[in-house]
PDB file of C-alpha atoms in Angstrom:
ATOM      1  CA  MET A   1     -26.512  27.968  38.257  1.00 90.00           C
ATOM      2  CA  LYS A   2     -27.395  32.093  38.029  1.00 93.00           C
ATOM      3  CA  THR A   3     -30.022  33.858  37.901  1.00 94.00           C
ATOM      4  CA  LEU A   4     -31.371  35.408  35.313  1.00 94.00           C
ATOM      5  CA  GLN A   5     -31.153  38.809  37.408  1.00 93.00           C
ATOM      6  CA  GLU A   6     -26.752  38.310  37.905  1.00 91.00           C
ATOM      7  CA  ILE A   7     -26.662  37.453  33.890  1.00 90.00           C
ATOM      8  CA  SER A   8     -28.616  40.898  33.429  1.00 89.00           C
ATOM      9  CA  GLU A   9     -26.248  42.500  35.376  1.00 85.00           C
ATOM     10  CA  LYS A  10     -22.750  42.271  33.425  1.00 78.00           C
ATOM     11  CA  TRP A  11     -25.006  44.545  30.939  1.00 71.00           C
ATOM     12  CA  GLU A  12     -26.021  47.475  33.090  1.00 70.00           C
ATOM     13  CA  ASN A  13     -22.634  49.338  32.247  1.00 64.00           C
ATOM     14  CA  LYS A  14     -23.922  49.141  28.438  1.00 57.00           C
ATOM     15  CA  ALA A  15     -27.865  51.032  29.458  1.00 49.00           C
ATOM     16  CA  ASP A  16     -25.916  54.480  29.044  1.00 48.00           C
ATOM     17  CA  VAL A  17     -26.507  54.434  25.435  1.00 47.00           C
ATOM     18  CA  GLY A  18     -29.991  52.752  25.145  1.00 46.00           C
ATOM     19  CA  HIS A  19     -29.284  49.746  25.587  1.00 55.00           C
ATOM     20  CA  GLY A  20     -28.975  46.021  27.742  1.00 70.00           C
ATOM     21  CA  ASP A  21     -32.110  48.254  29.485  1.00 79.00           C
ATOM     22  CA  LYS A  22     -34.747  45.110  30.646  1.00 86.00           C
ATOM     23  CA  GLY A  23     -33.243  45.540  34.502  1.00 76.00           C
ATOM     24  CA  THR A  24     -32.104  49.038  34.036  1.00 78.00           C
ATOM     25  CA  THR A  25     -34.426  51.187  32.130  1.00 83.00           C
ATOM     26  CA  HIS A  26     -37.089  48.846  32.207  1.00 88.00           C
ATOM     27  CA  SER A  27     -38.600  46.705  35.062  1.00 91.00           C
ATOM     28  CA  TYR A  28     -38.620  43.436  33.688  1.00 93.00           C
ATOM     29  CA  ILE A  29     -35.869  41.195  34.897  1.00 93.00           C
ATOM     30  CA  PRO A  30     -38.398  39.618  38.023  1.00 95.00           C
ATOM     31  CA  SER A  31     -41.503  38.820  35.503  1.00 97.00           C
ATOM     32  CA  TYR A  32     -38.786  37.280  32.315  1.00 97.00           C
ATOM     33  CA  GLU A  33     -37.812  35.292  34.840  1.00 97.00           C
ATOM     34  CA  ARG A  34     -41.082  33.986  36.473  1.00 98.00           C
ATOM     35  CA  LEU A  35     -42.276  33.087  32.386  1.00 99.00           C
ATOM     36  CA  LEU A  36     -38.861  31.891  31.380  1.00 98.00           C
ATOM     37  CA  SER A  37     -37.339  30.029  34.025  1.00 98.00           C
ATOM     38  CA  PRO A  38     -39.417  26.787  32.592  1.00 98.00           C
ATOM     39  CA  TYR A  39     -37.367  27.258  29.431  1.00 98.00           C
ATOM     40  CA  ARG A  40     -34.377  27.674  31.244  1.00 97.00           C
ATOM     41  CA  ASN A  41     -33.017  23.797  31.105  1.00 95.00           C
ATOM     42  CA  LYS A  42     -34.856  23.166  27.836  1.00 97.00           C
ATOM     43  CA  ASP A  43     -33.104  23.104  24.353  1.00 97.00           C
ATOM     44  CA  ILE A  44     -35.669  25.495  22.796  1.00 98.00           C
ATOM     45  CA  ASN A  45     -36.082  28.021  19.958  1.00 99.00           C
ATOM     46  CA  PHE A  46     -35.835  31.117  21.085  1.00 99.00           C
ATOM     47  CA  LEU A  47     -36.525  34.614  19.136  1.00 99.00           C
ATOM     48  CA  GLU A  48     -35.775  38.012  19.713  1.00 98.00           C
ATOM     49  CA  ILE A  49     -37.177  41.189  17.886  1.00 98.00           C
ATOM     50  CA  GLY A  50     -35.031  44.399  18.264  1.00 95.00           C
ATOM     51  CA  LEU A  51     -31.612  43.381  19.154  1.00 93.00           C
ATOM     52  CA  ALA A  52     -29.896  46.763  19.432  1.00 88.00           C
ATOM     53  CA  TYR A  53     -26.020  46.302  20.003  1.00 85.00           C
ATOM     54  CA  GLY A  54     -26.816  42.647  20.876  1.00 87.00           C
ATOM     55  CA  GLU A  55     -26.490  42.956  25.162  1.00 85.00           C
ATOM     56  CA  SER A  56     -29.995  40.621  25.464  1.00 90.00           C
ATOM     57  CA  LEU A  57     -28.635  37.829  23.065  1.00 92.00           C
ATOM     58  CA  GLU A  58     -26.005  38.011  25.466  1.00 90.00           C
ATOM     59  CA  MET A  59     -27.585  37.807  28.367  1.00 92.00           C
ATOM     60  CA  TRP A  60     -30.533  34.699  26.315  1.00 95.00           C
ATOM     61  CA  TYR A  61     -27.554  33.003  24.882  1.00 95.00           C
ATOM     62  CA  GLU A  62     -26.024  32.250  28.569  1.00 94.00           C
ATOM     63  CA  TYR A  63     -29.773  31.566  30.112  1.00 96.00           C
ATOM     64  CA  PHE A  64     -31.090  29.384  28.542  1.00 97.00           C
ATOM     65  CA  THR A  65     -28.848  25.842  27.372  1.00 92.00           C
ATOM     66  CA  LYS A  66     -26.007  25.686  24.615  1.00 90.00           C
ATOM     67  CA  ARG A  67     -28.597  23.278  23.063  1.00 94.00           C
ATOM     68  CA  SER A  68     -30.958  25.762  22.616  1.00 97.00           C
ATOM     69  CA  THR A  69     -31.080  27.979  19.386  1.00 98.00           C
ATOM     70  CA  ILE A  70     -31.267  31.804  19.557  1.00 98.00           C
ATOM     71  CA  TYR A  71     -32.402  33.867  16.892  1.00 98.00           C
ATOM     72  CA  GLY A  72     -32.359  37.444  16.323  1.00 97.00           C
ATOM     73  CA  VAL A  73     -33.860  39.919  13.943  1.00 97.00           C
ATOM     74  CA  ASP A  74     -33.620  43.824  13.338  1.00 96.00           C
ATOM     75  CA  ASN A  75     -33.933  46.185  10.425  1.00 95.00           C
ATOM     76  CA  GLN A  76     -30.353  47.759  10.482  1.00 91.00           C
ATOM     77  CA  THR A  77     -26.803  46.444  10.761  1.00 88.00           C
ATOM     78  CA  ASN A  78     -25.627  48.856  12.011  1.00 86.00           C
ATOM     79  CA  GLU A  79     -25.322  48.423  16.099  1.00 87.00           C
ATOM     80  CA  ILE A  80     -25.894  44.726  15.498  1.00 89.00           C
ATOM     81  CA  GLY A  81     -23.104  44.273  12.707  1.00 86.00           C
ATOM     82  CA  PRO A  82     -20.410  42.497  14.838  1.00 86.00           C
ATOM     83  CA  TYR A  83     -23.232  39.136  15.841  1.00 89.00           C
ATOM     84  CA  LEU A  84     -23.971  38.889  12.561  1.00 91.00           C
ATOM     85  CA  GLY A  85     -20.748  36.331  11.867  1.00 89.00           C
ATOM     86  CA  ASP A  86     -21.232  34.407  15.207  1.00 93.00           C
ATOM     87  CA  ASP A  87     -22.275  31.336  14.828  1.00 93.00           C
ATOM     88  CA  ARG A  88     -24.290  31.126  18.484  1.00 94.00           C
ATOM     89  CA  PHE A  89     -26.796  33.592  17.262  1.00 97.00           C
ATOM     90  CA  ASN A  90     -29.060  32.556  13.839  1.00 96.00           C
ATOM     91  CA  ILE A  91     -29.597  36.700  13.085  1.00 96.00           C
ATOM     92  CA  SER A  92     -32.542  38.446   9.538  1.00 95.00           C
ATOM     93  CA  ILE A  93     -31.815  41.667   8.595  1.00 95.00           C
ATOM     94  CA  VAL A  94     -35.617  42.209   8.218  1.00 95.00           C
ATOM     95  CA  GLU A  95     -38.559  44.946   9.130  1.00 95.00           C
ATOM     96  CA  GLN A  96     -40.383  43.359  11.935  1.00 96.00           C
ATOM     97  CA  GLN A  97     -43.870  43.878   9.831  1.00 95.00           C
ATOM     98  CA  ASN A  98     -43.179  43.099   6.935  1.00 94.00           C
ATOM     99  CA  PRO A  99     -44.764  39.856   5.913  1.00 94.00           C
ATOM    100  CA  LEU A 100     -41.126  38.164   4.119  1.00 93.00           C
ATOM    101  CA  ILE A 101     -39.682  37.403   7.565  1.00 94.00           C
ATOM    102  CA  LYS A 102     -42.636  34.561   7.646  1.00 92.00           C
ATOM    103  CA  THR A 103     -39.633  32.667   4.994  1.00 92.00           C
ATOM    104  CA  TYR A 104     -37.138  33.688   7.579  1.00 93.00           C
ATOM    105  CA  PHE A 105     -39.056  30.687  10.318  1.00 95.00           C
ATOM    106  CA  LYS A 106     -40.856  28.914   7.365  1.00 91.00           C
ATOM    107  CA  ASP A 107     -40.311  25.221   9.453  1.00 94.00           C
ATOM    108  CA  ILE A 108     -39.829  26.740  12.945  1.00 98.00           C
ATOM    109  CA  LYS A 109     -41.791  26.707  15.711  1.00 98.00           C
ATOM    110  CA  PHE A 110     -40.340  29.232  18.735  1.00 99.00           C
ATOM    111  CA  ASN A 111     -40.881  28.152  22.457  1.00 99.00           C
ATOM    112  CA  VAL A 112     -40.248  32.157  23.496  1.00 99.00           C
ATOM    113  CA  ILE A 113     -40.403  34.817  21.032  1.00 99.00           C
ATOM    114  CA  ILE A 114     -39.742  38.285  22.908  1.00 98.00           C
ATOM    115  CA  ASP A 115     -40.868  41.697  20.740  1.00 98.00           C
ATOM    116  CA  ASP A 116     -38.261  44.256  20.853  1.00 96.00           C
ATOM    117  CA  GLY A 117     -38.980  45.944  18.266  1.00 96.00           C
ATOM    118  CA  SER A 118     -40.311  49.608  17.400  1.00 96.00           C
ATOM    119  CA  HIS A 119     -42.190  49.864  19.649  1.00 94.00           C
ATOM    120  CA  ARG A 120     -44.888  51.116  17.831  1.00 95.00           C
ATOM    121  CA  LEU A 121     -48.616  49.865  18.437  1.00 95.00           C
ATOM    122  CA  SER A 122     -48.804  48.356  14.417  1.00 94.00           C
ATOM    123  CA  HIS A 123     -46.010  46.588  14.516  1.00 96.00           C
ATOM    124  CA  GLN A 124     -46.047  44.869  17.425  1.00 97.00           C
ATOM    125  CA  ILE A 125     -50.166  43.944  16.410  1.00 95.00           C
ATOM    126  CA  GLU A 126     -48.708  43.331  12.458  1.00 96.00           C
ATOM    127  CA  THR A 127     -45.390  40.816  13.989  1.00 97.00           C
ATOM    128  CA  PHE A 128     -47.380  38.591  16.652  1.00 96.00           C
ATOM    129  CA  ASN A 129     -50.349  38.003  13.892  1.00 94.00           C
ATOM    130  CA  LEU A 130     -47.270  37.318  11.105  1.00 96.00           C
ATOM    131  CA  LEU A 131     -45.576  34.784  13.708  1.00 97.00           C
ATOM    132  CA  LYS A 132     -48.456  33.203  16.101  1.00 95.00           C
ATOM    133  CA  ASP A 133     -48.091  30.351  13.940  1.00 95.00           C
ATOM    134  CA  HIS A 134     -44.497  30.244  15.065  1.00 97.00           C
ATOM    135  CA  MET A 135     -44.905  29.207  18.428  1.00 97.00           C
ATOM    136  CA  ALA A 136     -44.929  25.655  19.814  1.00 98.00           C
ATOM    137  CA  GLU A 137     -47.280  24.574  22.241  1.00 96.00           C
ATOM    138  CA  GLY A 138     -46.925  25.673  25.629  1.00 97.00           C
ATOM    139  CA  GLY A 139     -44.661  28.651  24.110  1.00 98.00           C
ATOM    140  CA  VAL A 140     -44.750  32.358  25.055  1.00 98.00           C
ATOM    141  CA  TYR A 141     -44.809  35.155  23.057  1.00 98.00           C
ATOM    142  CA  ILE A 142     -43.518  38.597  25.013  1.00 98.00           C
ATOM    143  CA  ILE A 143     -44.149  41.817  23.228  1.00 98.00           C
ATOM    144  CA  GLU A 144     -41.916  44.590  24.995  1.00 97.00           C
ATOM    145  CA  ASP A 145     -42.769  48.935  25.773  1.00 95.00           C
ATOM    146  CA  VAL A 146     -46.029  48.945  25.200  1.00 95.00           C
ATOM    147  CA  ALA A 147     -46.909  52.241  25.229  1.00 94.00           C
ATOM    148  CA  ASN A 148     -49.993  53.728  25.793  1.00 93.00           C
ATOM    149  CA  LEU A 149     -51.802  50.591  28.038  1.00 95.00           C
ATOM    150  CA  ASP A 150     -54.201  52.935  29.052  1.00 94.00           C
ATOM    151  CA  GLN A 151     -55.685  53.734  25.449  1.00 95.00           C
ATOM    152  CA  TYR A 152     -54.932  50.562  23.863  1.00 93.00           C
ATOM    153  CA  LYS A 153     -55.098  47.800  25.951  1.00 93.00           C
ATOM    154  CA  ASN A 154     -58.541  46.374  23.927  1.00 90.00           C
ATOM    155  CA  GLU A 155     -56.462  45.952  21.315  1.00 90.00           C
ATOM    156  CA  PHE A 156     -53.457  43.382  22.860  1.00 91.00           C
ATOM    157  CA  LEU A 157     -56.684  41.521  24.214  1.00 89.00           C
ATOM    158  CA  HIS A 158     -58.680  41.193  21.216  1.00 84.00           C
ATOM    159  CA  LEU A 159     -55.094  39.355  20.081  1.00 84.00           C
ATOM    160  CA  LYS A 160     -56.423  36.595  22.757  1.00 72.00           C
ATOM    161  CA  GLY A 161     -57.505  33.290  20.605  1.00 74.00           C
ATOM    162  CA  LEU A 162     -58.673  30.589  21.365  1.00 67.00           C
ATOM    163  CA  SER A 163     -55.586  28.521  21.759  1.00 75.00           C
ATOM    164  CA  TRP A 164     -53.769  30.948  24.015  1.00 82.00           C
ATOM    165  CA  ASP A 165     -53.922  32.977  27.220  1.00 91.00           C
ATOM    166  CA  CYS A 166     -53.031  36.908  27.817  1.00 94.00           C
ATOM    167  CA  GLU A 167     -51.771  38.144  30.691  1.00 96.00           C
ATOM    168  CA  ILE A 168     -50.875  42.131  30.582  1.00 96.00           C
ATOM    169  CA  ILE A 169     -47.690  42.786  33.081  1.00 97.00           C
ATOM    170  CA  ASP A 170     -47.731  46.649  34.068  1.00 96.00           C
ATOM    171  CA  LEU A 171     -44.748  47.566  35.981  1.00 96.00           C
ATOM    172  CA  ARG A 172     -45.325  51.539  34.992  1.00 96.00           C
ATOM    173  CA  ASN A 173     -45.432  52.762  38.902  1.00 95.00           C
ATOM    174  CA  GLU A 174     -41.861  50.514  39.669  1.00 93.00           C
ATOM    175  CA  LYS A 175     -39.772  53.115  37.658  1.00 93.00           C
ATOM    176  CA  ASN A 176     -42.513  55.929  36.654  1.00 93.00           C
ATOM    177  CA  ARG A 177     -42.531  55.047  32.975  1.00 94.00           C
ATOM    178  CA  HIS A 178     -45.245  55.348  30.514  1.00 92.00           C
ATOM    179  CA  ASP A 179     -44.219  52.105  28.518  1.00 94.00           C
ATOM    180  CA  ASP A 180     -42.777  49.960  31.364  1.00 94.00           C
ATOM    181  CA  VAL A 181     -45.667  47.104  30.065  1.00 96.00           C
ATOM    182  CA  LEU A 182     -45.652  43.404  28.804  1.00 97.00           C
ATOM    183  CA  ILE A 183     -47.961  41.760  26.981  1.00 97.00           C
ATOM    184  CA  ALA A 184     -47.305  38.071  27.425  1.00 98.00           C
ATOM    185  CA  TYR A 185     -49.192  35.474  25.217  1.00 97.00           C
ATOM    186  CA  LYS A 186     -49.106  32.168  26.837  1.00 96.00           C
ATOM    187  CA  PHE A 187     -50.112  29.080  23.995  1.00 95.00           C
TER     188      PHE A 187
END
């Protein structure tokens, strides 16, 4: 069974146009391996927000069991278009901070949600608040590409609840990127 690092390397050659960046532009793969390995051999519901050209969907599909359900949300069809008819994925086109997003997932509980959407603080917080009730017990909600952590750290810490913990994974020194930060909420 391939590691997430090995799987992600398939997509590194496409990072030159801004996608497939979880292990190239950013330093997330080791953290994702640690955070997501407990779900690897389970049939889960997985949601990624912000799909670009779909390379990460392919990576997650290969990483998790084939009986897992991979959902995706993006705000446009230009780049993700080829995946819209692919029955391996359930893709919805909606702005991540739009309250209608809840209607797409009315009865679904997610084991993993990754927000790689707009990267705007207000959208990250609004989306978390919209989807936190869709988290399965024992699940993890991860926000990628958190910019200005020093300025906005408390905004993310205030999202802590009685039933989930918050882990800030600060990788800015790895590649000298201001937004190489993950926030992980464990339910």
